[in-house]
Short mmCIF file of N, CA and C in Angstrom, two decimals:
data_model
loop_
_atom_site.label_atom_id
_atom_site.label_comp_id
_atom_site.label_asym_id
_atom_site.label_seq_id
_atom_site.Cartn_x
_atom_site.Cartn_y
_atom_site.Cartn_z
N MET A 1 62.29 -104.35 -142.83
CA MET A 1 61.41 -103.35 -142.25
C MET A 1 61.02 -103.79 -140.85
N LYS A 2 61.05 -102.89 -139.91
CA LYS A 2 60.67 -103.21 -138.54
C LYS A 2 59.16 -103.37 -138.46
N ALA A 3 58.72 -104.11 -137.42
CA ALA A 3 57.29 -104.41 -137.27
C ALA A 3 56.45 -103.14 -137.23
N MET A 4 56.87 -102.14 -136.45
CA MET A 4 56.07 -100.92 -136.32
C MET A 4 55.96 -100.19 -137.65
N GLU A 5 57.05 -100.11 -138.40
CA GLU A 5 57.01 -99.46 -139.71
C GLU A 5 56.05 -100.18 -140.65
N LEU A 6 56.08 -101.49 -140.60
CA LEU A 6 55.21 -102.29 -141.45
C LEU A 6 53.74 -102.08 -141.08
N LEU A 7 53.45 -102.03 -139.78
CA LEU A 7 52.07 -101.82 -139.33
C LEU A 7 51.58 -100.42 -139.66
N GLU A 8 52.47 -99.44 -139.61
CA GLU A 8 52.09 -98.08 -139.98
C GLU A 8 51.76 -97.99 -141.47
N THR A 9 52.52 -98.72 -142.28
CA THR A 9 52.32 -98.73 -143.72
C THR A 9 51.07 -99.49 -144.12
N SER A 10 50.81 -100.59 -143.42
CA SER A 10 49.70 -101.47 -143.79
C SER A 10 49.03 -102.00 -142.51
N PRO A 11 48.10 -101.21 -141.93
CA PRO A 11 47.54 -101.58 -140.63
C PRO A 11 46.48 -102.69 -140.63
N VAL A 12 46.03 -103.13 -141.80
CA VAL A 12 45.10 -104.25 -141.87
C VAL A 12 45.89 -105.48 -142.27
N ILE A 13 45.82 -106.51 -141.44
CA ILE A 13 46.57 -107.73 -141.65
C ILE A 13 45.62 -108.82 -142.14
N ALA A 14 45.98 -109.44 -143.24
CA ALA A 14 45.18 -110.56 -143.76
C ALA A 14 45.54 -111.81 -142.97
N ALA A 15 44.59 -112.35 -142.27
CA ALA A 15 44.78 -113.61 -141.53
C ALA A 15 44.14 -114.71 -142.37
N VAL A 16 44.98 -115.59 -142.94
CA VAL A 16 44.46 -116.60 -143.85
C VAL A 16 44.38 -117.96 -143.16
N LYS A 17 43.26 -118.63 -143.39
CA LYS A 17 43.02 -119.92 -142.73
C LYS A 17 42.91 -121.08 -143.70
N ASP A 18 43.04 -120.78 -145.02
CA ASP A 18 42.98 -121.84 -146.02
C ASP A 18 43.53 -121.32 -147.35
N GLU A 19 43.58 -122.20 -148.34
CA GLU A 19 44.13 -121.84 -149.65
C GLU A 19 43.33 -120.73 -150.33
N ASN A 20 42.01 -120.76 -150.19
CA ASN A 20 41.18 -119.72 -150.81
C ASN A 20 41.54 -118.35 -150.25
N GLY A 21 41.66 -118.26 -148.93
CA GLY A 21 42.04 -117.00 -148.31
C GLY A 21 43.44 -116.57 -148.73
N LEU A 22 44.33 -117.52 -148.85
CA LEU A 22 45.70 -117.22 -149.28
C LEU A 22 45.68 -116.53 -150.64
N HIS A 23 44.98 -117.10 -151.60
CA HIS A 23 44.95 -116.52 -152.94
C HIS A 23 44.21 -115.18 -152.96
N LYS A 24 43.20 -115.04 -152.13
CA LYS A 24 42.46 -113.78 -152.05
C LYS A 24 43.34 -112.67 -151.48
N CYS A 25 44.19 -112.99 -150.51
CA CYS A 25 45.02 -111.95 -149.89
C CYS A 25 46.03 -111.40 -150.88
N PHE A 26 46.39 -112.17 -151.90
CA PHE A 26 47.35 -111.69 -152.90
C PHE A 26 46.79 -110.50 -153.67
N GLU A 27 45.46 -110.42 -153.77
CA GLU A 27 44.80 -109.33 -154.49
C GLU A 27 44.67 -108.07 -153.63
N SER A 28 44.88 -108.20 -152.32
CA SER A 28 44.68 -107.08 -151.40
C SER A 28 45.95 -106.23 -151.27
N ASP A 29 45.79 -105.08 -150.63
CA ASP A 29 46.93 -104.22 -150.34
C ASP A 29 47.59 -104.59 -149.01
N CYS A 30 47.06 -105.58 -148.31
CA CYS A 30 47.65 -106.00 -147.04
C CYS A 30 49.09 -106.44 -147.27
N GLN A 31 50.01 -105.88 -146.51
CA GLN A 31 51.42 -106.24 -146.68
C GLN A 31 51.84 -107.37 -145.74
N MET A 32 51.12 -107.54 -144.63
CA MET A 32 51.44 -108.60 -143.67
C MET A 32 50.34 -109.66 -143.74
N VAL A 33 50.78 -110.93 -143.76
CA VAL A 33 49.84 -112.04 -143.82
C VAL A 33 50.11 -112.96 -142.64
N PHE A 34 49.08 -113.19 -141.83
CA PHE A 34 49.15 -114.16 -140.75
C PHE A 34 48.69 -115.50 -141.31
N VAL A 35 49.55 -116.49 -141.25
CA VAL A 35 49.23 -117.83 -141.76
C VAL A 35 48.70 -118.66 -140.60
N LEU A 36 47.41 -118.99 -140.65
CA LEU A 36 46.74 -119.70 -139.56
C LEU A 36 46.44 -121.15 -139.91
N TYR A 37 47.16 -121.70 -140.86
CA TYR A 37 46.94 -123.09 -141.27
C TYR A 37 48.25 -123.63 -141.83
N GLY A 38 48.24 -124.89 -142.18
CA GLY A 38 49.40 -125.51 -142.81
C GLY A 38 50.01 -126.58 -141.92
N ASN A 39 51.05 -127.22 -142.46
CA ASN A 39 51.75 -128.27 -141.72
C ASN A 39 53.21 -128.26 -142.14
N ILE A 40 54.00 -129.11 -141.53
CA ILE A 40 55.44 -129.08 -141.83
C ILE A 40 55.75 -129.46 -143.28
N LEU A 41 54.82 -130.09 -143.95
CA LEU A 41 55.05 -130.46 -145.34
C LEU A 41 54.76 -129.32 -146.32
N ASN A 42 53.79 -128.44 -145.99
CA ASN A 42 53.42 -127.41 -146.95
C ASN A 42 53.67 -125.98 -146.49
N ILE A 43 54.11 -125.77 -145.28
CA ILE A 43 54.26 -124.40 -144.78
C ILE A 43 55.31 -123.63 -145.57
N GLY A 44 56.36 -124.30 -146.01
CA GLY A 44 57.37 -123.63 -146.83
C GLY A 44 56.81 -123.10 -148.13
N GLU A 45 55.95 -123.88 -148.77
CA GLU A 45 55.32 -123.46 -150.03
C GLU A 45 54.36 -122.30 -149.79
N ILE A 46 53.62 -122.33 -148.69
CA ILE A 46 52.70 -121.24 -148.36
C ILE A 46 53.49 -119.95 -148.18
N VAL A 47 54.57 -120.01 -147.41
CA VAL A 47 55.40 -118.84 -147.17
C VAL A 47 56.02 -118.36 -148.49
N ARG A 48 56.49 -119.28 -149.31
CA ARG A 48 57.10 -118.91 -150.60
C ARG A 48 56.12 -118.09 -151.45
N GLN A 49 54.88 -118.55 -151.51
CA GLN A 49 53.88 -117.84 -152.32
C GLN A 49 53.62 -116.43 -151.78
N ILE A 50 53.55 -116.31 -150.47
CA ILE A 50 53.31 -114.99 -149.85
C ILE A 50 54.46 -114.05 -150.20
N LYS A 51 55.68 -114.52 -150.03
CA LYS A 51 56.85 -113.69 -150.29
C LYS A 51 56.98 -113.38 -151.78
N GLU A 52 56.58 -114.32 -152.62
CA GLU A 52 56.60 -114.12 -154.07
C GLU A 52 55.68 -112.96 -154.47
N HIS A 53 54.64 -112.73 -153.68
CA HIS A 53 53.72 -111.63 -153.94
C HIS A 53 54.12 -110.36 -153.20
N GLY A 54 55.33 -110.33 -152.66
CA GLY A 54 55.86 -109.12 -152.03
C GLY A 54 55.28 -108.81 -150.67
N LYS A 55 54.78 -109.83 -149.98
CA LYS A 55 54.17 -109.65 -148.67
C LYS A 55 55.01 -110.32 -147.59
N TYR A 56 54.78 -109.93 -146.35
CA TYR A 56 55.49 -110.50 -145.21
C TYR A 56 54.68 -111.67 -144.65
N ALA A 57 55.34 -112.79 -144.46
CA ALA A 57 54.69 -114.02 -143.98
C ALA A 57 54.99 -114.22 -142.50
N ILE A 58 53.93 -114.23 -141.70
CA ILE A 58 54.04 -114.46 -140.26
C ILE A 58 53.26 -115.75 -139.97
N VAL A 59 53.97 -116.79 -139.57
CA VAL A 59 53.37 -118.11 -139.39
C VAL A 59 52.92 -118.29 -137.94
N HIS A 60 51.69 -118.73 -137.77
CA HIS A 60 51.20 -119.06 -136.42
C HIS A 60 51.79 -120.41 -136.04
N ALA A 61 52.84 -120.38 -135.25
CA ALA A 61 53.58 -121.60 -134.91
C ALA A 61 52.73 -122.62 -134.15
N ASP A 62 51.72 -122.15 -133.43
CA ASP A 62 50.88 -123.05 -132.66
C ASP A 62 49.89 -123.80 -133.56
N LEU A 63 49.59 -123.24 -134.73
CA LEU A 63 48.58 -123.83 -135.61
C LEU A 63 49.17 -124.63 -136.77
N ALA A 64 50.46 -124.50 -137.02
CA ALA A 64 51.10 -125.28 -138.08
C ALA A 64 51.29 -126.71 -137.58
N GLN A 65 50.56 -127.62 -138.17
CA GLN A 65 50.57 -129.02 -137.72
C GLN A 65 51.95 -129.64 -137.88
N GLY A 66 52.34 -130.37 -136.87
CA GLY A 66 53.61 -131.08 -136.90
C GLY A 66 54.76 -130.34 -136.23
N LEU A 67 54.55 -129.08 -135.86
CA LEU A 67 55.58 -128.35 -135.14
C LEU A 67 55.39 -128.56 -133.65
N SER A 68 56.48 -128.60 -132.92
CA SER A 68 56.38 -128.73 -131.47
C SER A 68 56.32 -127.34 -130.86
N SER A 69 56.14 -127.28 -129.58
CA SER A 69 56.13 -126.00 -128.88
C SER A 69 57.49 -125.73 -128.25
N ARG A 70 58.53 -126.10 -128.96
CA ARG A 70 59.91 -125.89 -128.50
C ARG A 70 60.62 -124.92 -129.44
N ASP A 71 61.72 -124.38 -128.96
CA ASP A 71 62.52 -123.42 -129.74
C ASP A 71 62.87 -123.94 -131.12
N ILE A 72 63.10 -125.21 -131.25
CA ILE A 72 63.53 -125.79 -132.52
C ILE A 72 62.49 -125.56 -133.62
N ALA A 73 61.22 -125.43 -133.25
CA ALA A 73 60.18 -125.15 -134.23
C ALA A 73 60.40 -123.79 -134.88
N VAL A 74 60.82 -122.82 -134.09
CA VAL A 74 61.08 -121.48 -134.62
C VAL A 74 62.32 -121.52 -135.52
N ASP A 75 63.35 -122.25 -135.08
CA ASP A 75 64.55 -122.42 -135.90
C ASP A 75 64.18 -123.06 -137.24
N PHE A 76 63.31 -124.07 -137.20
CA PHE A 76 62.87 -124.74 -138.42
C PHE A 76 62.18 -123.75 -139.36
N LEU A 77 61.27 -122.94 -138.82
CA LEU A 77 60.55 -121.99 -139.66
C LEU A 77 61.50 -120.99 -140.31
N LYS A 78 62.47 -120.52 -139.55
CA LYS A 78 63.43 -119.56 -140.12
C LYS A 78 64.29 -120.21 -141.20
N GLN A 79 64.85 -121.36 -140.91
CA GLN A 79 65.81 -121.98 -141.82
C GLN A 79 65.17 -122.66 -143.02
N ASN A 80 63.97 -123.18 -142.86
CA ASN A 80 63.37 -123.98 -143.92
C ASN A 80 62.23 -123.31 -144.68
N THR A 81 61.66 -122.26 -144.11
CA THR A 81 60.56 -121.59 -144.81
C THR A 81 60.90 -120.14 -145.13
N PHE A 82 61.86 -119.57 -144.42
CA PHE A 82 62.24 -118.17 -144.57
C PHE A 82 61.08 -117.23 -144.23
N ALA A 83 60.21 -117.67 -143.30
CA ALA A 83 59.13 -116.82 -142.80
C ALA A 83 59.75 -115.56 -142.19
N ASP A 84 58.97 -114.48 -142.22
CA ASP A 84 59.43 -113.21 -141.65
C ASP A 84 59.20 -113.12 -140.15
N GLY A 85 58.33 -114.00 -139.64
CA GLY A 85 58.04 -113.97 -138.21
C GLY A 85 57.10 -115.08 -137.82
N ILE A 86 56.80 -115.09 -136.53
CA ILE A 86 55.85 -116.08 -136.01
C ILE A 86 54.86 -115.39 -135.08
N ILE A 87 53.73 -116.06 -134.91
CA ILE A 87 52.74 -115.71 -133.90
C ILE A 87 52.69 -116.92 -132.98
N SER A 88 52.56 -116.69 -131.69
CA SER A 88 52.38 -117.80 -130.76
C SER A 88 51.78 -117.29 -129.46
N THR A 89 51.08 -118.18 -128.80
CA THR A 89 50.61 -117.90 -127.45
C THR A 89 51.68 -118.30 -126.43
N LYS A 90 52.75 -118.88 -126.93
CA LYS A 90 53.84 -119.37 -126.06
C LYS A 90 54.98 -118.35 -126.07
N PRO A 91 55.17 -117.65 -124.95
CA PRO A 91 56.17 -116.58 -124.90
C PRO A 91 57.59 -117.02 -125.24
N LEU A 92 57.96 -118.24 -124.89
CA LEU A 92 59.32 -118.69 -125.19
C LEU A 92 59.56 -118.82 -126.69
N LEU A 93 58.54 -119.19 -127.45
CA LEU A 93 58.68 -119.25 -128.91
C LEU A 93 58.83 -117.85 -129.48
N VAL A 94 58.07 -116.91 -128.95
CA VAL A 94 58.15 -115.53 -129.42
C VAL A 94 59.54 -114.96 -129.09
N LYS A 95 60.02 -115.25 -127.91
CA LYS A 95 61.36 -114.80 -127.51
C LYS A 95 62.41 -115.35 -128.46
N ARG A 96 62.31 -116.62 -128.81
CA ARG A 96 63.27 -117.24 -129.73
C ARG A 96 63.19 -116.58 -131.11
N ALA A 97 62.00 -116.27 -131.56
CA ALA A 97 61.85 -115.60 -132.85
C ALA A 97 62.58 -114.26 -132.85
N VAL A 98 62.40 -113.49 -131.80
CA VAL A 98 63.07 -112.19 -131.70
C VAL A 98 64.59 -112.38 -131.68
N GLU A 99 65.06 -113.39 -130.95
CA GLU A 99 66.51 -113.69 -130.91
C GLU A 99 67.06 -114.01 -132.29
N LEU A 100 66.25 -114.65 -133.12
CA LEU A 100 66.67 -115.04 -134.47
C LEU A 100 66.48 -113.93 -135.50
N GLY A 101 65.96 -112.78 -135.06
CA GLY A 101 65.75 -111.67 -135.98
C GLY A 101 64.43 -111.71 -136.72
N LEU A 102 63.53 -112.60 -136.29
CA LEU A 102 62.19 -112.67 -136.87
C LEU A 102 61.26 -111.72 -136.12
N ILE A 103 60.14 -111.38 -136.72
CA ILE A 103 59.11 -110.62 -136.02
C ILE A 103 58.43 -111.58 -135.05
N GLY A 104 58.39 -111.22 -133.78
CA GLY A 104 57.77 -112.06 -132.76
C GLY A 104 56.45 -111.46 -132.29
N VAL A 105 55.35 -112.13 -132.61
CA VAL A 105 54.02 -111.66 -132.24
C VAL A 105 53.48 -112.53 -131.10
N GLN A 106 53.29 -111.92 -129.94
CA GLN A 106 52.73 -112.62 -128.79
C GLN A 106 51.21 -112.50 -128.86
N ARG A 107 50.53 -113.61 -129.09
CA ARG A 107 49.06 -113.62 -129.15
C ARG A 107 48.54 -113.89 -127.74
N THR A 108 47.63 -113.04 -127.29
CA THR A 108 47.09 -113.15 -125.94
C THR A 108 45.57 -113.07 -125.98
N PHE A 109 44.94 -114.01 -125.31
CA PHE A 109 43.49 -113.99 -125.17
C PHE A 109 43.16 -113.37 -123.82
N ILE A 110 42.50 -112.22 -123.84
CA ILE A 110 42.14 -111.53 -122.61
C ILE A 110 40.71 -111.97 -122.23
N ILE A 111 40.65 -112.91 -121.30
CA ILE A 111 39.34 -113.43 -120.90
C ILE A 111 38.93 -112.96 -119.51
N ASP A 112 39.92 -112.46 -118.75
CA ASP A 112 39.63 -111.95 -117.41
C ASP A 112 40.82 -111.13 -116.93
N SER A 113 40.73 -110.60 -115.71
CA SER A 113 41.81 -109.74 -115.19
C SER A 113 43.11 -110.51 -114.97
N LEU A 114 43.02 -111.80 -114.68
CA LEU A 114 44.23 -112.60 -114.51
C LEU A 114 44.97 -112.73 -115.84
N ALA A 115 44.25 -112.95 -116.92
CA ALA A 115 44.88 -113.04 -118.24
C ALA A 115 45.53 -111.71 -118.61
N LYS A 116 44.90 -110.61 -118.26
CA LYS A 116 45.47 -109.30 -118.56
C LYS A 116 46.76 -109.08 -117.77
N SER A 117 46.76 -109.48 -116.52
CA SER A 117 47.95 -109.38 -115.68
C SER A 117 49.08 -110.26 -116.21
N THR A 118 48.74 -111.47 -116.63
CA THR A 118 49.73 -112.39 -117.20
C THR A 118 50.34 -111.81 -118.46
N MET A 119 49.51 -111.18 -119.30
CA MET A 119 50.01 -110.56 -120.52
C MET A 119 51.04 -109.48 -120.20
N LYS A 120 50.78 -108.67 -119.21
CA LYS A 120 51.72 -107.62 -118.83
C LYS A 120 53.05 -108.22 -118.37
N LYS A 121 52.99 -109.28 -117.60
CA LYS A 121 54.23 -109.95 -117.15
C LYS A 121 54.99 -110.52 -118.34
N GLN A 122 54.28 -111.09 -119.29
CA GLN A 122 54.93 -111.66 -120.48
C GLN A 122 55.61 -110.58 -121.31
N ILE A 123 54.97 -109.43 -121.44
CA ILE A 123 55.58 -108.31 -122.17
C ILE A 123 56.88 -107.90 -121.49
N ASP A 124 56.83 -107.76 -120.17
CA ASP A 124 58.01 -107.33 -119.42
C ASP A 124 59.13 -108.36 -119.43
N THR A 125 58.78 -109.63 -119.44
CA THR A 125 59.77 -110.70 -119.36
C THR A 125 60.35 -111.07 -120.72
N PHE A 126 59.51 -111.18 -121.74
CA PHE A 126 59.93 -111.75 -123.01
C PHE A 126 60.12 -110.73 -124.14
N HIS A 127 59.64 -109.51 -123.97
CA HIS A 127 59.85 -108.42 -124.92
C HIS A 127 59.50 -108.77 -126.37
N PRO A 128 58.25 -109.12 -126.64
CA PRO A 128 57.86 -109.41 -128.02
C PRO A 128 57.94 -108.13 -128.85
N ASP A 129 58.02 -108.29 -130.17
CA ASP A 129 57.99 -107.12 -131.06
C ASP A 129 56.60 -106.51 -131.09
N VAL A 130 55.60 -107.40 -131.03
CA VAL A 130 54.20 -107.00 -131.17
C VAL A 130 53.37 -107.87 -130.23
N VAL A 131 52.27 -107.33 -129.72
CA VAL A 131 51.32 -108.14 -128.97
C VAL A 131 49.99 -108.09 -129.71
N GLU A 132 49.40 -109.26 -129.93
CA GLU A 132 48.08 -109.34 -130.55
C GLU A 132 47.09 -109.66 -129.45
N VAL A 133 46.11 -108.78 -129.28
CA VAL A 133 45.11 -108.91 -128.22
C VAL A 133 43.83 -109.46 -128.83
N MET A 134 43.34 -110.54 -128.22
CA MET A 134 42.11 -111.16 -128.71
C MET A 134 41.13 -111.33 -127.55
N PRO A 135 39.85 -111.12 -127.74
CA PRO A 135 39.26 -110.57 -128.96
C PRO A 135 39.57 -109.09 -129.11
N GLY A 136 39.59 -108.63 -130.34
CA GLY A 136 40.00 -107.27 -130.64
C GLY A 136 38.89 -106.25 -130.53
N VAL A 137 37.73 -106.65 -130.06
CA VAL A 137 36.59 -105.74 -129.96
C VAL A 137 36.37 -105.30 -128.51
N MET A 138 37.46 -104.96 -127.84
CA MET A 138 37.39 -104.54 -126.43
C MET A 138 38.11 -103.20 -126.27
N PRO A 139 37.49 -102.10 -126.71
CA PRO A 139 38.17 -100.81 -126.67
C PRO A 139 38.72 -100.43 -125.29
N LYS A 140 37.97 -100.68 -124.25
CA LYS A 140 38.42 -100.32 -122.90
C LYS A 140 39.73 -101.04 -122.56
N VAL A 141 39.80 -102.32 -122.87
CA VAL A 141 41.01 -103.10 -122.57
C VAL A 141 42.16 -102.66 -123.48
N LEU A 142 41.88 -102.39 -124.74
CA LEU A 142 42.92 -101.92 -125.66
C LEU A 142 43.52 -100.60 -125.16
N LYS A 143 42.67 -99.69 -124.67
CA LYS A 143 43.17 -98.42 -124.13
C LYS A 143 44.07 -98.66 -122.93
N GLU A 144 43.69 -99.57 -122.07
CA GLU A 144 44.50 -99.87 -120.89
C GLU A 144 45.86 -100.47 -121.28
N ILE A 145 45.84 -101.36 -122.25
CA ILE A 145 47.11 -101.97 -122.70
C ILE A 145 47.97 -100.90 -123.37
N ARG A 146 47.37 -100.02 -124.19
CA ARG A 146 48.12 -98.94 -124.84
C ARG A 146 48.79 -98.06 -123.78
N ALA A 147 48.09 -97.77 -122.70
CA ALA A 147 48.66 -96.94 -121.63
C ALA A 147 49.82 -97.65 -120.92
N TYR A 148 49.81 -98.97 -120.96
CA TYR A 148 50.83 -99.76 -120.26
C TYR A 148 52.11 -99.92 -121.07
N THR A 149 52.00 -100.04 -122.39
CA THR A 149 53.18 -100.37 -123.21
C THR A 149 53.21 -99.58 -124.50
N ASN A 150 54.42 -99.41 -125.03
CA ASN A 150 54.56 -98.79 -126.35
C ASN A 150 54.82 -99.83 -127.43
N ILE A 151 54.79 -101.13 -127.06
CA ILE A 151 54.90 -102.21 -128.04
C ILE A 151 53.69 -102.12 -128.96
N PRO A 152 53.88 -102.28 -130.27
CA PRO A 152 52.74 -102.25 -131.18
C PRO A 152 51.66 -103.26 -130.78
N ILE A 153 50.42 -102.83 -130.89
CA ILE A 153 49.28 -103.67 -130.52
C ILE A 153 48.45 -103.96 -131.76
N ILE A 154 48.16 -105.24 -131.95
CA ILE A 154 47.26 -105.69 -133.02
C ILE A 154 45.98 -106.17 -132.34
N ALA A 155 44.84 -105.67 -132.79
CA ALA A 155 43.55 -106.15 -132.30
C ALA A 155 43.08 -107.23 -133.27
N GLY A 156 42.82 -108.42 -132.76
CA GLY A 156 42.40 -109.52 -133.62
C GLY A 156 41.26 -110.29 -133.00
N GLY A 157 40.51 -110.96 -133.81
CA GLY A 157 39.42 -111.79 -133.30
C GLY A 157 38.13 -111.02 -133.18
N LEU A 158 37.12 -111.49 -133.83
CA LEU A 158 35.77 -110.93 -133.82
C LEU A 158 35.67 -109.56 -134.48
N ILE A 159 36.69 -109.14 -135.23
CA ILE A 159 36.61 -107.89 -136.00
C ILE A 159 35.72 -108.21 -137.20
N SER A 160 34.53 -107.59 -137.24
CA SER A 160 33.59 -108.00 -138.28
C SER A 160 33.18 -106.90 -139.25
N ASP A 161 33.48 -105.64 -138.94
CA ASP A 161 33.11 -104.58 -139.86
C ASP A 161 33.98 -103.35 -139.64
N LYS A 162 33.73 -102.33 -140.46
CA LYS A 162 34.53 -101.11 -140.42
C LYS A 162 34.42 -100.43 -139.05
N LYS A 163 33.25 -100.49 -138.41
CA LYS A 163 33.08 -99.88 -137.08
C LYS A 163 34.03 -100.52 -136.07
N ASP A 164 34.20 -101.84 -136.14
CA ASP A 164 35.14 -102.52 -135.24
C ASP A 164 36.57 -102.06 -135.47
N ILE A 165 36.91 -101.87 -136.74
CA ILE A 165 38.27 -101.41 -137.08
C ILE A 165 38.49 -100.00 -136.52
N ILE A 166 37.55 -99.12 -136.75
CA ILE A 166 37.67 -97.74 -136.27
C ILE A 166 37.75 -97.71 -134.75
N ALA A 167 36.92 -98.51 -134.09
CA ALA A 167 36.93 -98.55 -132.62
C ALA A 167 38.28 -99.05 -132.10
N ALA A 168 38.84 -100.07 -132.75
CA ALA A 168 40.14 -100.60 -132.32
C ALA A 168 41.24 -99.55 -132.48
N PHE A 169 41.26 -98.86 -133.63
CA PHE A 169 42.26 -97.81 -133.84
C PHE A 169 42.07 -96.67 -132.86
N SER A 170 40.83 -96.29 -132.61
CA SER A 170 40.55 -95.20 -131.67
C SER A 170 40.99 -95.55 -130.25
N ALA A 171 40.97 -96.84 -129.93
CA ALA A 171 41.36 -97.29 -128.59
C ALA A 171 42.88 -97.46 -128.44
N GLY A 172 43.62 -97.27 -129.54
CA GLY A 172 45.07 -97.34 -129.44
C GLY A 172 45.72 -98.50 -130.17
N ALA A 173 44.95 -99.33 -130.85
CA ALA A 173 45.56 -100.41 -131.62
C ALA A 173 46.34 -99.82 -132.79
N ASP A 174 47.46 -100.45 -133.12
CA ASP A 174 48.27 -100.01 -134.25
C ASP A 174 47.85 -100.70 -135.54
N ALA A 175 47.22 -101.86 -135.41
CA ALA A 175 46.78 -102.63 -136.58
C ALA A 175 45.67 -103.56 -136.14
N ILE A 176 45.00 -104.16 -137.12
CA ILE A 176 44.00 -105.19 -136.83
C ILE A 176 44.33 -106.40 -137.71
N SER A 177 43.99 -107.58 -137.21
CA SER A 177 44.09 -108.78 -138.04
C SER A 177 42.70 -109.37 -138.14
N THR A 178 42.38 -109.86 -139.32
CA THR A 178 41.05 -110.41 -139.53
C THR A 178 41.06 -111.46 -140.64
N THR A 179 40.22 -112.47 -140.46
CA THR A 179 40.02 -113.47 -141.51
C THR A 179 38.88 -113.04 -142.44
N LYS A 180 38.20 -111.95 -142.11
CA LYS A 180 37.10 -111.46 -142.95
C LYS A 180 37.69 -110.79 -144.19
N GLU A 181 37.63 -111.50 -145.29
CA GLU A 181 38.31 -111.08 -146.51
C GLU A 181 37.87 -109.72 -147.02
N GLU A 182 36.58 -109.39 -146.86
CA GLU A 182 36.12 -108.09 -147.38
C GLU A 182 36.78 -106.92 -146.65
N LEU A 183 37.26 -107.14 -145.44
CA LEU A 183 37.92 -106.07 -144.69
C LEU A 183 39.37 -105.87 -145.14
N TRP A 184 39.92 -106.80 -145.91
CA TRP A 184 41.29 -106.65 -146.43
C TRP A 184 41.34 -105.59 -147.53
N PHE A 185 40.19 -105.20 -148.05
CA PHE A 185 40.13 -104.31 -149.20
C PHE A 185 39.56 -102.94 -148.84
N MET A 186 39.74 -102.52 -147.61
CA MET A 186 39.19 -101.23 -147.17
C MET A 186 40.20 -100.13 -147.36
#
């Protein structure tokens, strides 16, 4: 399933940061799981459990301990964990994921106009499948990014209630990611 189809089917993404969150997401209808923890010894098992529950596993390559910020880390995740994709703030890793047929999520922190400009250049240069904009509670910025690109947009970070979700969708986000477990069941 392509990233956009998956986000249309299941626009709330469970972002798990520990074992408790992992097991809780199995009870939810969220089809995509962002793995925000783990290491080279256990990431394969985490991904296996997610896939065993019929969900898509997207590993945050920057947060998995023991992985480098080189292309080989993405190759490792594909060959040894069978993850469906990666998230990274490093555009070259996202580019490699897309080359390997994985879902490539470019995570971007918009802290000022320079960061927003850099994000646009990264989209044009590296062509990620999806861009995750953080913090996700910036409707004005989300609208501007939506006007700039047709790449699916995920609003993540600081999403704390249903109002934040509605505001993000109204601003043009295609999905939201959140570690707030109660929002996985909306």
